[in-house]
Coordinates of C-alpha atoms and ligand atoms in Angstrom, one line a residue:
M1 CA 73.4 51.0 -36.8
A2 CA 76.6 49.0 -36.0
F3 CA 79.0 50.2 -33.3
D4 CA 82.4 48.4 -32.7
I5 CA 82.8 48.5 -28.9
D6 CA 86.3 46.7 -29.1
R7 CA 87.6 49.2 -31.5
Y8 CA 86.3 52.1 -29.5
T9 CA 87.8 50.9 -26.2
E10 CA 91.1 50.4 -28.0
T11 CA 91.1 53.8 -29.6
S12 CA 89.6 55.9 -26.9
V13 CA 92.0 58.6 -25.7
S14 CA 91.8 61.9 -23.7
V15 CA 91.2 64.9 -26.0
N16 CA 94.6 66.8 -26.8
W17 CA 94.8 70.5 -27.4
S18 CA 98.5 71.0 -26.8
D19 CA 98.7 71.8 -30.5
L20 CA 96.3 74.6 -30.4
D21 CA 97.4 78.1 -29.8
L22 CA 95.1 79.2 -26.8
E23 CA 97.3 82.5 -26.6
V24 CA 95.3 83.7 -29.4
F25 CA 92.4 84.2 -27.0
R26 CA 94.5 86.9 -25.2
R27 CA 94.8 89.0 -28.4
E28 CA 91.1 88.1 -29.6
P29 CA 89.1 87.3 -26.5
L30 CA 85.7 85.5 -27.1
P31 CA 82.6 87.8 -26.6
E32 CA 80.7 87.6 -23.3
T33 CA 77.8 85.7 -24.7
S34 CA 80.1 82.9 -26.0
L35 CA 81.9 82.7 -22.8
R36 CA 78.7 82.1 -21.0
T37 CA 77.8 79.4 -23.4
L38 CA 81.3 77.6 -23.0
R39 CA 80.8 77.8 -19.1
Y40 CA 77.5 76.0 -19.4
M41 CA 79.1 73.3 -21.8
A42 CA 82.2 72.9 -19.5
D43 CA 79.6 72.3 -16.5
V44 CA 77.7 69.7 -18.6
E45 CA 80.9 67.8 -19.7
Y46 CA 82.1 67.6 -15.9
H47 CA 78.6 66.6 -15.0
T48 CA 78.9 63.3 -17.1
V49 CA 80.2 61.6 -13.9
C50 CA 76.9 62.3 -12.4
Y51 CA 75.0 60.8 -15.3
T52 CA 77.2 57.7 -15.2
R53 CA 76.6 57.3 -11.4
D54 CA 72.7 57.4 -12.1
L55 CA 73.0 55.0 -15.0
L56 CA 75.2 52.5 -13.1
T57 CA 72.2 51.8 -10.8
T58 CA 70.1 50.5 -13.8
P59 CA 70.1 47.3 -15.9
S60 CA 72.6 49.0 -18.1
H61 CA 75.5 48.2 -15.8
R62 CA 75.0 44.3 -16.5
E63 CA 75.4 44.9 -20.1
A64 CA 79.3 44.2 -20.9
D65 CA 79.3 46.5 -23.9
V66 CA 77.2 49.2 -22.3
S67 CA 79.5 49.4 -19.3
A68 CA 82.6 49.3 -21.3
F69 CA 81.2 52.2 -23.4
M70 CA 80.3 54.1 -20.3
T71 CA 83.6 53.7 -18.8
M72 CA 85.4 55.3 -22.0
W73 CA 82.7 57.9 -22.4
N74 CA 83.0 59.2 -18.9
R75 CA 86.7 59.5 -19.1
E76 CA 86.5 61.2 -22.5
E77 CA 83.9 63.7 -21.1
F78 CA 86.1 64.7 -18.3
W79 CA 88.8 65.7 -20.8
H80 CA 86.2 67.8 -22.7
G81 CA 85.5 69.7 -19.6
E82 CA 89.3 70.2 -19.0
A83 CA 89.6 71.5 -22.6
L84 CA 86.8 74.0 -22.1
A85 CA 88.3 75.0 -18.8
A86 CA 91.5 75.7 -20.5
V87 CA 89.9 78.1 -23.0
L88 CA 88.0 79.8 -20.3
A89 CA 91.2 80.2 -18.3
M90 CA 92.6 82.2 -21.1
H91 CA 89.7 84.7 -20.2
D92 CA 90.6 84.5 -16.6
I93 CA 87.6 82.4 -15.9
T94 CA 88.4 79.7 -13.4
V95 CA 86.4 76.4 -13.3
D96 CA 87.1 75.0 -10.1
Y97 CA 85.8 72.0 -8.1
D98 CA 84.1 74.3 -5.5
Q99 CA 82.1 75.8 -8.1
L100 CA 81.1 72.6 -9.7
K101 CA 80.3 71.3 -6.3
A102 CA 78.1 74.4 -5.6
S103 CA 76.0 73.9 -8.9
R104 CA 75.6 70.2 -7.9
L105 CA 74.4 71.3 -4.4
K106 CA 72.0 73.8 -5.9
L107 CA 70.3 70.6 -7.3
G108 CA 69.6 69.7 -3.8
W109 CA 67.1 66.7 -3.5
K110 CA 67.0 66.3 -7.2
D111 CA 70.8 65.3 -7.1
R112 CA 70.2 63.0 -4.3
L113 CA 66.9 61.4 -5.7
D114 CA 68.1 61.0 -9.2
P115 CA 70.1 57.6 -8.7
I116 CA 67.1 56.2 -6.8
K117 CA 64.7 57.3 -9.4
Q118 CA 66.7 55.9 -12.2
S119 CA 67.2 52.6 -10.3
V120 CA 63.5 52.1 -9.6
L121 CA 62.5 53.0 -13.3
G122 CA 65.3 51.1 -14.7
G123 CA 64.2 48.1 -12.8
L124 CA 60.6 48.4 -13.6
V125 CA 61.4 48.7 -17.3
G126 CA 63.8 45.8 -17.2
Q127 CA 66.0 44.9 -20.1
D128 CA 64.3 47.4 -22.3
F129 CA 65.9 50.1 -20.4
V130 CA 69.2 49.6 -22.0
A131 CA 67.7 50.6 -25.3
V132 CA 66.0 53.6 -23.7
H133 CA 69.3 54.7 -22.1
M134 CA 71.4 54.4 -25.2
S135 CA 68.7 56.3 -27.3
W136 CA 68.7 59.1 -24.7
G137 CA 72.5 59.2 -24.7
A138 CA 72.6 59.4 -28.6
A139 CA 70.1 62.3 -28.5
N140 CA 72.3 64.1 -25.9
E141 CA 75.5 63.5 -27.8
W142 CA 74.0 64.6 -31.0
S143 CA 72.9 67.8 -29.6
A144 CA 76.3 68.4 -28.0
I145 CA 78.0 67.8 -31.3
T146 CA 75.8 70.2 -32.9
A147 CA 76.4 72.7 -30.1
Y148 CA 80.2 72.6 -30.9
Q149 CA 79.6 73.5 -34.4
F150 CA 78.0 76.3 -32.8
W151 CA 74.5 76.5 -32.0
A152 CA 71.8 72.5 -28.1
P153 CA 69.4 71.0 -25.1
V154 CA 72.1 68.9 -23.5
G155 CA 72.5 69.8 -19.8
S156 CA 69.1 71.6 -19.5
S157 CA 68.1 69.4 -16.7
I158 CA 71.0 70.5 -14.4
M159 CA 71.5 74.1 -15.3
Q160 CA 69.6 77.2 -14.4
P161 CA 66.5 77.9 -16.7
D162 CA 68.0 81.4 -17.3
D163 CA 71.3 79.9 -18.6
V164 CA 69.6 77.3 -20.7
R165 CA 67.5 80.0 -22.4
H166 CA 70.6 82.1 -23.0
V167 CA 72.7 79.1 -24.5
M168 CA 69.8 77.9 -26.8
G169 CA 69.0 81.4 -27.9
H170 CA 72.8 82.1 -28.5
L171 CA 73.3 78.8 -30.4
M172 CA 70.1 77.9 -32.1
S173 CA 68.0 80.9 -33.0
G174 CA 67.1 81.7 -36.5
P175 CA 66.6 79.5 -39.6
E176 CA 70.3 78.1 -39.2
G177 CA 69.4 76.8 -35.7
R178 CA 66.2 75.3 -36.8
R179 CA 68.1 73.5 -39.5
A180 CA 70.5 72.0 -37.1
A181 CA 67.6 71.1 -34.8
R182 CA 65.7 69.2 -37.5
K183 CA 69.1 67.3 -38.4
V184 CA 69.3 66.1 -34.8
D185 CA 65.8 65.3 -34.7
D186 CA 66.0 63.2 -37.9
S187 CA 68.9 61.2 -36.5
I188 CA 67.0 60.5 -33.4
S189 CA 63.9 59.5 -35.2
G190 CA 65.9 57.1 -37.5
M191 CA 66.4 54.8 -34.5
P192 CA 64.2 51.9 -33.9
G193 CA 60.6 52.8 -32.6
L194 CA 61.4 56.5 -32.5
A195 CA 60.0 57.7 -35.8
G196 CA 58.5 61.0 -35.8
L197 CA 60.0 62.4 -32.7
T198 CA 60.9 66.2 -32.8
I199 CA 62.3 66.6 -29.2
V200 CA 64.9 69.1 -30.1
Q201 CA 62.7 71.4 -32.2
D202 CA 59.9 70.9 -29.5
A203 CA 62.4 72.1 -26.8
L204 CA 63.2 75.3 -28.6
D205 CA 59.5 76.1 -29.0
R206 CA 59.1 75.5 -25.3
L207 CA 62.1 77.9 -24.6
G208 CA 60.7 80.5 -26.8
V209 CA 63.8 80.5 -29.0
A210 CA 62.9 82.5 -32.3
A211 CA 62.8 80.4 -35.3
Ligands
FE2_1 FE1 81.8 65.8 -24.4

């Protein structure tokens, strides 16, 4: 699996939606269930900066390619949050900083302990942590991509259980959802040392999402 970091840093741009006619949502608004899902995804996108914070406390920050990747990734994810907020704004739903801050505060001690936990675990695992981190990131990104094609467990550690169940049920229930989950699992298990992993399908089972 080759990744050209130089090319990525040169071509990384913020997502542009000025060519999209968002006014269409005034005439044909999205249903309530989709808006709740989009709200969840917007929170997850904005939350990337917290993942970045936690990961910069690990051996990953010493790898030039990985830290270059994380810098670009963090910036791109911010703009994904802004794009989703623009869609939500057309439905008179405001995603503002106070709300984001409130959802982070709700995490309480977890939010405060996460960087310490990551740092200790990363330090113990040592250089191999970089591979763990990148594999974990790939699994999250694949599930996010699949979510946007519309059916995913990204964000499930930061959102309320009730919201996670709603989003997974909304996007991934039924045979189509299972097929998409299998596709993500197949991509993950194609990485070195991860053969046979079925984390996405297992997550759906745990959440009780109908197959
Ligand atoms: Fe994103």
